[in-house]
CSV table of C-alpha atoms and ligand atoms in Angstrom, one decimal:
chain,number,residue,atom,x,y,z
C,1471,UNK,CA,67.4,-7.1,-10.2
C,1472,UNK,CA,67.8,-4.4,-12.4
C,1473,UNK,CA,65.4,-1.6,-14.2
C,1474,UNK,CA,65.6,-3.3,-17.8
C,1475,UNK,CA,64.8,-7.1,-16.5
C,1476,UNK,CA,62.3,-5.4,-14.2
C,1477,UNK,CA,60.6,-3.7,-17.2
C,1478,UNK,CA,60.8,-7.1,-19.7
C,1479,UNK,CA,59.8,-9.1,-17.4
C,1480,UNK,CA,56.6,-6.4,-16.9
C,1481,UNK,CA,56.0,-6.3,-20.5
C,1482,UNK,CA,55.7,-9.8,-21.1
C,1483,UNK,CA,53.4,-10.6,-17.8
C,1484,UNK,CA,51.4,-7.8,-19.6
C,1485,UNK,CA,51.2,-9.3,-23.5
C,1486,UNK,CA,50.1,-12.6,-21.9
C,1487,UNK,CA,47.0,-11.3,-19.3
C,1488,UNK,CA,44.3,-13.1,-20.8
C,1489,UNK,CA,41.3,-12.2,-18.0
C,1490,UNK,CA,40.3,-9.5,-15.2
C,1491,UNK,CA,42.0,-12.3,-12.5
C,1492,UNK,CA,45.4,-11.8,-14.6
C,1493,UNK,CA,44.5,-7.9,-14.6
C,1494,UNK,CA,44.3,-7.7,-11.1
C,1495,UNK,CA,47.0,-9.5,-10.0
C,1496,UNK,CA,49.5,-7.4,-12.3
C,1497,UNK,CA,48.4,-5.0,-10.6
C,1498,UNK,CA,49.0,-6.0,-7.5
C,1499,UNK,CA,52.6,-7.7,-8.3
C,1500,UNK,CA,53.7,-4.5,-10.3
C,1501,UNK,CA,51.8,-1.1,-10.0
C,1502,UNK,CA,50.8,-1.2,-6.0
C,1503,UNK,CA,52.5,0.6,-3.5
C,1504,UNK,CA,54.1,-2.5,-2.5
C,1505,UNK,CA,54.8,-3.9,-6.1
C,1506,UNK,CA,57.9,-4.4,-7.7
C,1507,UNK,CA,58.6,-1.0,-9.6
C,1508,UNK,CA,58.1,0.4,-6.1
C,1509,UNK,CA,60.9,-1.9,-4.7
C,1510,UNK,CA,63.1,-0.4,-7.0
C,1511,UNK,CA,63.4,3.1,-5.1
C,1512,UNK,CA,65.2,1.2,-2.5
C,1513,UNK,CA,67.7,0.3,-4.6
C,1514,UNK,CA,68.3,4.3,-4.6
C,1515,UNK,CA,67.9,4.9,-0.8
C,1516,UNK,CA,71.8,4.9,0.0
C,1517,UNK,CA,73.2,6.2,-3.6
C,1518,UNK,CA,75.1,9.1,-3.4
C,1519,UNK,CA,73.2,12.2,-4.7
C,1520,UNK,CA,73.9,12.5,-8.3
C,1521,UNK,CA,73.2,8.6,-9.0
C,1522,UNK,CA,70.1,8.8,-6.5
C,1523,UNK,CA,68.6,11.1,-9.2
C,1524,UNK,CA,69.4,9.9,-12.6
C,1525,UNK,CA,68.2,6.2,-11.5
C,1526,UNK,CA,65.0,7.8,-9.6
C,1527,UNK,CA,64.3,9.4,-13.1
C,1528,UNK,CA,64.6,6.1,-14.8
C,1529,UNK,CA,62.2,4.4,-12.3
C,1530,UNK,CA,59.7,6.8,-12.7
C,1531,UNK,CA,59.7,6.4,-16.2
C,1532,UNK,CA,59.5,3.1,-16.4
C,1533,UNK,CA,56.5,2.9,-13.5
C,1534,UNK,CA,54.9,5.4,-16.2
C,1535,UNK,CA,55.4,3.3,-19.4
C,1536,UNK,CA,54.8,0.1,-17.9
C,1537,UNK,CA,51.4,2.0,-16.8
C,1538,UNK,CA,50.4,3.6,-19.6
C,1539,UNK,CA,50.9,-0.2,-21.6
C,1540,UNK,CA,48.6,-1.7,-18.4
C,1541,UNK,CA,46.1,0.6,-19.0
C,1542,UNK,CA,45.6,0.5,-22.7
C,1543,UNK,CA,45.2,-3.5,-22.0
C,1544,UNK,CA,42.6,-2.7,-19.2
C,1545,UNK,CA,41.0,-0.8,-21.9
C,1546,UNK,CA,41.1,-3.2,-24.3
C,1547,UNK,CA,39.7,-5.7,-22.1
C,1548,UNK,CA,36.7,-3.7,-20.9
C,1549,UNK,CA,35.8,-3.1,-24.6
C,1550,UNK,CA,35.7,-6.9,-25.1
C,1551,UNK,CA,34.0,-7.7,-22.2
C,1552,UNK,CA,31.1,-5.4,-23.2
C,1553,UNK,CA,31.1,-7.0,-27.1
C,1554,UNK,CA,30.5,-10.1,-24.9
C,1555,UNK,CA,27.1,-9.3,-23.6
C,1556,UNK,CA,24.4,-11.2,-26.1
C,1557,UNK,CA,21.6,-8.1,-26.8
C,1558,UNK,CA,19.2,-11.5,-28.1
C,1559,UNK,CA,18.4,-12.9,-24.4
C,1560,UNK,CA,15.3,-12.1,-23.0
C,1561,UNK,CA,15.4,-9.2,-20.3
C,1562,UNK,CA,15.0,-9.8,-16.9
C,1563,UNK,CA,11.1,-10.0,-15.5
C,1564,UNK,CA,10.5,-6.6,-13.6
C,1565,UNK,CA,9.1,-6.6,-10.5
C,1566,UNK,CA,5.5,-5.4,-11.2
C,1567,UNK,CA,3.3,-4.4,-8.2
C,1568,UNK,CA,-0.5,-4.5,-8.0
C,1569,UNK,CA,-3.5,-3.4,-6.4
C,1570,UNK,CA,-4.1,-4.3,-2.6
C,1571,UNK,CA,-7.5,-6.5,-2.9
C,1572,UNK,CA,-9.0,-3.7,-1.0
C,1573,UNK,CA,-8.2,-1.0,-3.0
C,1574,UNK,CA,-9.9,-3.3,-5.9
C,1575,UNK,CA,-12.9,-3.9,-4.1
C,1576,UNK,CA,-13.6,-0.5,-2.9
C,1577,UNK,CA,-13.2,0.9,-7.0
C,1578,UNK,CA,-15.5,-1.5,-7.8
C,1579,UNK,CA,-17.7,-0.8,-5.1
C,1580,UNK,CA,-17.3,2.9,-6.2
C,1581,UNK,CA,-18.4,2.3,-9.8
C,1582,UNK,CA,-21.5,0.6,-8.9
C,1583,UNK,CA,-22.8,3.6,-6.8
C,1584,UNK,CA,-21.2,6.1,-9.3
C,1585,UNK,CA,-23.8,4.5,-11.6
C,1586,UNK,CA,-26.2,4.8,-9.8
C,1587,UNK,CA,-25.7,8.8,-9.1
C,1588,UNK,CA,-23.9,8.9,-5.7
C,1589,UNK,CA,-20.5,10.8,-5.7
C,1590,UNK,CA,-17.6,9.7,-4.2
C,1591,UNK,CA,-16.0,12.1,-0.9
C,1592,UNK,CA,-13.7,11.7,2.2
C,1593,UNK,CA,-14.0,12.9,5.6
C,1594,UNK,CA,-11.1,12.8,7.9
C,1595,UNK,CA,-10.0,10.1,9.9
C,1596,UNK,CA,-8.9,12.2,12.8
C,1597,UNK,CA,-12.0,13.9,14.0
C,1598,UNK,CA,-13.8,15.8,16.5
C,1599,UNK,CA,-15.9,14.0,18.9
C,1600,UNK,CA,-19.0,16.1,17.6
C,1601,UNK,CA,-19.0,14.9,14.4
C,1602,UNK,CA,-17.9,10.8,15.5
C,1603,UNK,CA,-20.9,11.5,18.4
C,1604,UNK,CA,-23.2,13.7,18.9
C,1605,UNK,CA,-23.9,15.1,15.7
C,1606,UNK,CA,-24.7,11.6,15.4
C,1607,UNK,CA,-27.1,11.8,17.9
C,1608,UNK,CA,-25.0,10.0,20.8
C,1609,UNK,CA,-24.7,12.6,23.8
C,1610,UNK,CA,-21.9,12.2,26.2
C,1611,UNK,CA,-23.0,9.6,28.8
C,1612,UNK,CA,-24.6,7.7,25.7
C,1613,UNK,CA,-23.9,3.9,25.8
C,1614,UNK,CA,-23.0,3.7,22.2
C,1615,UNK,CA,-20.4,6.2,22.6
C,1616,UNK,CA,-18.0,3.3,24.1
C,1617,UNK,CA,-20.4,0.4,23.5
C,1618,UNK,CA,-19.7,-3.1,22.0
C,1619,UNK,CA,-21.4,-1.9,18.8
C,1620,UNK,CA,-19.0,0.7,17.7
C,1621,UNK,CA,-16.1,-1.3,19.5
C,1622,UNK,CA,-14.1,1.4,21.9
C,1623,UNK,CA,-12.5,4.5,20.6
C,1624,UNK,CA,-9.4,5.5,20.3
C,1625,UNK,CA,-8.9,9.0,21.6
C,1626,UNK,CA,-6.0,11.1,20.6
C,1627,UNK,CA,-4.3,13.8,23.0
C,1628,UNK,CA,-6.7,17.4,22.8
C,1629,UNK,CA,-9.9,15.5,22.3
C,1630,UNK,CA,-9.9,14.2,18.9
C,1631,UNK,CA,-10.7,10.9,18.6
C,1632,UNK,CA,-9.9,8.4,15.2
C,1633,UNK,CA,-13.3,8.0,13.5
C,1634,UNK,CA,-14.5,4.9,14.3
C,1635,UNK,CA,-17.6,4.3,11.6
C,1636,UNK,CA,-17.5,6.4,8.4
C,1637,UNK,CA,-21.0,8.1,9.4
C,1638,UNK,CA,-18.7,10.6,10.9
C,1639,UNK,CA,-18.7,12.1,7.7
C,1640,UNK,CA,-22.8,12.4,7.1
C,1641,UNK,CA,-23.4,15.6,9.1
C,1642,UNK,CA,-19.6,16.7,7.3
C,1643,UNK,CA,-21.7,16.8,3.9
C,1644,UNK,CA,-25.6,17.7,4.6
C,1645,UNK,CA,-23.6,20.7,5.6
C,1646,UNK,CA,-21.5,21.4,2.7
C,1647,UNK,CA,-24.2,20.3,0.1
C,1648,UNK,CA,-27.3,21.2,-0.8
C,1649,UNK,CA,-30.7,18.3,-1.1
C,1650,UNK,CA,-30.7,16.3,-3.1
C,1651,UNK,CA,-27.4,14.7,-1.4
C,1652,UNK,CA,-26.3,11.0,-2.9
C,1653,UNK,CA,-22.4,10.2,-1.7
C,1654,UNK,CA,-20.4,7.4,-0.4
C,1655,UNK,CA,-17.8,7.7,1.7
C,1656,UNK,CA,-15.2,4.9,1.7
C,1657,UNK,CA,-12.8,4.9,3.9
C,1658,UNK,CA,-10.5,3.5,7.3
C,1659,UNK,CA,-12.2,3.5,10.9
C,1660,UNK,CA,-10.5,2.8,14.0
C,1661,UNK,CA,-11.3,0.5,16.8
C,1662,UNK,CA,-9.6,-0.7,19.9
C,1663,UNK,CA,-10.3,-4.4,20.0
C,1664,UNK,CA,-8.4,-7.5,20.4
C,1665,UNK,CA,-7.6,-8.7,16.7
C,1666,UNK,CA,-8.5,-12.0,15.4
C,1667,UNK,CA,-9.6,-13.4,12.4
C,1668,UNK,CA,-12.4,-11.2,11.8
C,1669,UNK,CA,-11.4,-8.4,13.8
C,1670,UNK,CA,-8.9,-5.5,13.2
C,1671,UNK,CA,-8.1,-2.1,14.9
C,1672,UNK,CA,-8.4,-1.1,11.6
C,1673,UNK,CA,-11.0,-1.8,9.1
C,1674,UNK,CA,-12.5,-0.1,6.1
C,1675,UNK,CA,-16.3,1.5,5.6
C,1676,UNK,CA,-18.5,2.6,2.9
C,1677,UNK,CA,-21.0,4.7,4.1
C,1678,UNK,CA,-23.5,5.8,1.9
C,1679,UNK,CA,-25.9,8.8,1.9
C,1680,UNK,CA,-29.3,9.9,0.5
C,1681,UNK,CA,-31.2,13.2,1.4
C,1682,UNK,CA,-34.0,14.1,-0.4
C,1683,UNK,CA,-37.9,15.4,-0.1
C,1684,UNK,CA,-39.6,12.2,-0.9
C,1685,UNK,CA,-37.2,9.4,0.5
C,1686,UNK,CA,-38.5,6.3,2.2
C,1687,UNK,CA,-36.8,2.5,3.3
C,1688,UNK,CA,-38.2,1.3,-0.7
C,1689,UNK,CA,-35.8,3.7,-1.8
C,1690,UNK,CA,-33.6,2.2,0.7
C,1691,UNK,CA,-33.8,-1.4,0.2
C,1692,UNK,CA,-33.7,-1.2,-3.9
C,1693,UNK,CA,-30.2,0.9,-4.0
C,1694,UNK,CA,-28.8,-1.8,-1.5
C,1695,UNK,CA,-30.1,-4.8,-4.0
C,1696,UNK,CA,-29.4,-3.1,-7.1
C,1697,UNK,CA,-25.7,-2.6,-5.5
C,1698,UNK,CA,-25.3,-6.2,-4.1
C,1699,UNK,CA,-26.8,-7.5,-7.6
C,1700,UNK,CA,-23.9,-5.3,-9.4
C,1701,UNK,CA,-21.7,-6.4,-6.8
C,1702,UNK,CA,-22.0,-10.4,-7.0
C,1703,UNK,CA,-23.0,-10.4,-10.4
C,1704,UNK,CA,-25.8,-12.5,-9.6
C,1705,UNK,CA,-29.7,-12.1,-8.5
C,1706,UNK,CA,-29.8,-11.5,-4.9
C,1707,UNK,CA,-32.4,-11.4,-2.1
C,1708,UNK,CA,-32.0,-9.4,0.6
C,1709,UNK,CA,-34.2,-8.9,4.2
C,1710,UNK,CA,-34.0,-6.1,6.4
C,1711,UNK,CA,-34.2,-6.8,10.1
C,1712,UNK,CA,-35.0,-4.5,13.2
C,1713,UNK,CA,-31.9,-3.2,14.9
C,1714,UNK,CA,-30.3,-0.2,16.7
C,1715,UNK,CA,-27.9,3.1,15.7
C,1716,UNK,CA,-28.6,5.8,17.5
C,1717,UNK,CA,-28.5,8.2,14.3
C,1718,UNK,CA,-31.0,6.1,12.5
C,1719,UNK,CA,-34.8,5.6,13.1
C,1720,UNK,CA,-36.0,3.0,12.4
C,1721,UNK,CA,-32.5,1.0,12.0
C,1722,UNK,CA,-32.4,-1.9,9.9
C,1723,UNK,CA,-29.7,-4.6,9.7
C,1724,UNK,CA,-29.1,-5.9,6.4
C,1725,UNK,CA,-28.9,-9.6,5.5
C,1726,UNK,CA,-28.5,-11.3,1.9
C,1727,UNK,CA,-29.7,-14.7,1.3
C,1728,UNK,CA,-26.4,-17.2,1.8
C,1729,UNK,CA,-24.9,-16.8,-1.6
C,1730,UNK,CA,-23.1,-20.7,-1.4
C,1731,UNK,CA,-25.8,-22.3,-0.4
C,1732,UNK,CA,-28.7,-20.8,-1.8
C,1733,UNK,CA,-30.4,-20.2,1.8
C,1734,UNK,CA,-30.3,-23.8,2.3
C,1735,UNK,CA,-27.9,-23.4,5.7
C,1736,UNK,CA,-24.0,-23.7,5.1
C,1737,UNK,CA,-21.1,-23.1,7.1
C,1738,UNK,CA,-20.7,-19.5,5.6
C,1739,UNK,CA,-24.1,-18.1,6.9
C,1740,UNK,CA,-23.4,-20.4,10.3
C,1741,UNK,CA,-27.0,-22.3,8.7
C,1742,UNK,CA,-29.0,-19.5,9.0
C,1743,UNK,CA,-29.4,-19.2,5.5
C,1744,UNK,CA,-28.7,-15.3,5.3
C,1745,UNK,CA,-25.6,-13.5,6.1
C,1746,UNK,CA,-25.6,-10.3,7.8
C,1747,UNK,CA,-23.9,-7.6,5.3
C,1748,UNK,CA,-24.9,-4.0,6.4
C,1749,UNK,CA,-26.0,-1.4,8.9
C,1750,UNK,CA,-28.6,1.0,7.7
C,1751,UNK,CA,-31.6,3.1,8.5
C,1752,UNK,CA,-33.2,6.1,7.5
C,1753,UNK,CA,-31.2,8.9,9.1
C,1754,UNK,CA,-32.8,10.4,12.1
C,1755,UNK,CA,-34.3,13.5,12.3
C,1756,UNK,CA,-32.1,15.0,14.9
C,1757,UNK,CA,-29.0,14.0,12.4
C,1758,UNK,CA,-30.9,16.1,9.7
C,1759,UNK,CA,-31.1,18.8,12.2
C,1760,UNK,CA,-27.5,18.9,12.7
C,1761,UNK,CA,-26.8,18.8,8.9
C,1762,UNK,CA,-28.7,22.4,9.2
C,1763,UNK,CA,-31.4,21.4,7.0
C,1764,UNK,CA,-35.2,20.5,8.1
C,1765,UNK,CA,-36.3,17.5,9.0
C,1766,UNK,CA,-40.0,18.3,7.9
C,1767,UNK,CA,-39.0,19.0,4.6
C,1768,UNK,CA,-36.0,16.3,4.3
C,1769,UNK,CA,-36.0,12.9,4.9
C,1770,UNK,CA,-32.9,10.7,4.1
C,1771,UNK,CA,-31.6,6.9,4.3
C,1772,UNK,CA,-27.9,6.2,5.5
C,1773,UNK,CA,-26.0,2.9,5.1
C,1774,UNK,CA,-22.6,1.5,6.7
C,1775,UNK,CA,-21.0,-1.6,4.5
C,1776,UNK,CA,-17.4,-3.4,5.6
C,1777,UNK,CA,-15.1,-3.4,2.7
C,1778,UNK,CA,-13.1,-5.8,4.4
C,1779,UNK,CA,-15.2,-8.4,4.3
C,1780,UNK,CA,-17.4,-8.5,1.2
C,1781,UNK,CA,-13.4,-8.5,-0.1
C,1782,UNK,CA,-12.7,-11.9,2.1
C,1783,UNK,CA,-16.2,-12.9,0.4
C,1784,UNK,CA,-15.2,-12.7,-3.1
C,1785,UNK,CA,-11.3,-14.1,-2.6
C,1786,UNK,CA,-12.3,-16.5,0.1
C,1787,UNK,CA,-9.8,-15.0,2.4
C,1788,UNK,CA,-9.8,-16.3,6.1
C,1789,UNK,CA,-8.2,-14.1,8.3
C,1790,UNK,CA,-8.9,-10.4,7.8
C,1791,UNK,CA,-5.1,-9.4,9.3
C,1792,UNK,CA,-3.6,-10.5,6.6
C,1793,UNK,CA,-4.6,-7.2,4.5
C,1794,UNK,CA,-2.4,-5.5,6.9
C,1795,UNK,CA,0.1,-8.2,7.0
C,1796,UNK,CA,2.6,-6.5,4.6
C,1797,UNK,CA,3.4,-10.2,2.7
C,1798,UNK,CA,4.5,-10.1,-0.3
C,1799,UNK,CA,2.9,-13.6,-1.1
C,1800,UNK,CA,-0.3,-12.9,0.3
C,1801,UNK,CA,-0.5,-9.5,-1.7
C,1802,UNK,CA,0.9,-11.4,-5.3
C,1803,UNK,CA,-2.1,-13.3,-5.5
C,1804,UNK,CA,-4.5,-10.4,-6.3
B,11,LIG,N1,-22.0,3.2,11.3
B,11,LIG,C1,-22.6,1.9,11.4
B,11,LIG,C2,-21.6,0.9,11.9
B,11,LIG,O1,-20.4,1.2,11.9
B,11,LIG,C3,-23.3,1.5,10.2
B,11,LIG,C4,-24.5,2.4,9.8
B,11,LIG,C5,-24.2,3.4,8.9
B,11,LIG,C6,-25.7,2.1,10.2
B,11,LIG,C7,-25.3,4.2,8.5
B,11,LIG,C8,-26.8,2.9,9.8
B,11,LIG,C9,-26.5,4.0,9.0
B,11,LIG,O2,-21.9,-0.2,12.2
């Protein structure tokens, strides 16, 4: 086959591509390595010298025309394309994101307490065993320091141990700030336990924080109703009960009167009629003394709340590992 059938034939396959499928496979057929203008310099192979180059030249300058025409039709073709794409539909729905239901209960928890005059701080999660321990009154050789209560501990490599209650933080603060102290600290504990539905190795605290001259376990009990109040949006009764924390004396456990069934006795409060929300007390004098202030002259109340579950409370969540879960479909519901 000669050049000038080679190069019609080209030209005509060219004038009649009509999509990117008849685009591509000119391509292929004519302007690839192993196309057909290609072919042609075998043609040349056993020419004698002079003929070898004057039909080389003429190759090449048809593989050039033949390419310039291709690529003024791939322009062409592009151009169109793009006038194809209709600027009146609708874009496509991004992706939005949102916040984890625990971030949105702890900011609302935050608010409440910000009303009330308590500032929000952060104490580290990795921390020394004097300020998890026995600033908090728990000595080495202290049951609580591994006991049931404060589940076990996880203990890093050099001593440090990962908080496991946000009271860590108290002794932190009475250090840093002068009386009259009001903060919360929200934030993640650690505890080595076996997970299930109302267990985690990791949780979140609030712990809350009140030294003053004149403080007493009124004080305590109205800033925990006014906050629950805020909290559930609804009047609430509450009922302190004798308990134990080694940096509180006396310790109180907190319950609130069931808020599904009114106290009657429901599943939810296991028919007691009260559910058992937080840990507090008013903090004990040795914790004061650790804080560096006087514990004749200051007296203070301390409080421990789970975020985790006044958060399964509200949504009616039933397993608290799926906050950790990572899935999507859990999460896209809040
Ligand atoms: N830290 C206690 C807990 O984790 C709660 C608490 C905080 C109790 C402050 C009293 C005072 O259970």
């Amino acid at each position: 086959m000669d050049i000038e059938n080679i190069k019609k034939e080209a030209l005509d396959k060219l004038e009649n591509i009509k999509d990117s499928v008849d685009l591509e496979s000119f391509k292929r057929d004519y302007l690839s390595k192993k196309g057909k203008i290609r072919d042609l310099f075998s043609l040349v192979k056993d020419l004698p010298i002079e003929e070898k180059k004057t039909l080389g030249q003429k190759i090449n300058q048809l593989a050039q025309e033949i390419e310039e025409v291709f690529l003024l039709k791939e322009k062409d073709f592009i151009k169109e394309k793009k006038e194809e794409i209709d600027l009146t539909l609708p874009a496509k729905p991004t992706d939005l994101g949102s916040l984890h239901p625990i971030t949105q209960i702890r900011r609302e928890m935050e608010r409440i307490f910000q009303l009330m005059g308590f500032s929000v701080v952060e104490g580290p999660e990795i921390e020394d065993e004097w300020h998890n321990f026995d600033a908090l009154n728990i000595p080495e050789g202290h049951p609580a320091r591994d006991a049931l209560s404060l589940g076990k501990t996880f203990y890093l490599k050099g001593g440090n141990v990962l908080r496991t209650q946000t009271s860590s933080a108290q002794v932190r603060y009475m250090k840093k700030m002068k009386p009259p102290i009001r903060i919360i600290v929200p934030g993640k504990v650690y505890r080595y336990e076996t997970t299930d539905a109302s267990h985690e190795t990791n949780f979140f605290q609030l712990e809350g924080l009140l030294i003053d001259e004149n403080v007493s376990v009124a004080n305590l009990k109205a800033v925990l109703k006014k906050f629950l109040e805020e909290f559930f949006k609804r009047e609430v009764e509450i009922r302190l009960r004798p308990s134990y924390f080694p940096f509180t004396e006396p310790s109180f456990e907190v319950d609130m009167l069931c808020t599904v069934c009114d106290g009657k006795g429901c599943a939810a409060c296991k028919r007691t009629g009260w559910v058992e929300i937080l840990g507090a007390g008013m903090v004990h004098p040795n914790v004061i003394k650790n804080g560096g202030l006087d514990p004749k002259k200051y007296k203070g109340f301390a409080f421990g709340l789970s975020i985790d579950r006044p958060t399964m409370m509200k949504y009616k969540i039933n397993d608290i590992r799926l906050f950790h879960s990572g899935n999507l479909n859990f999460l896209k519901q809040f």
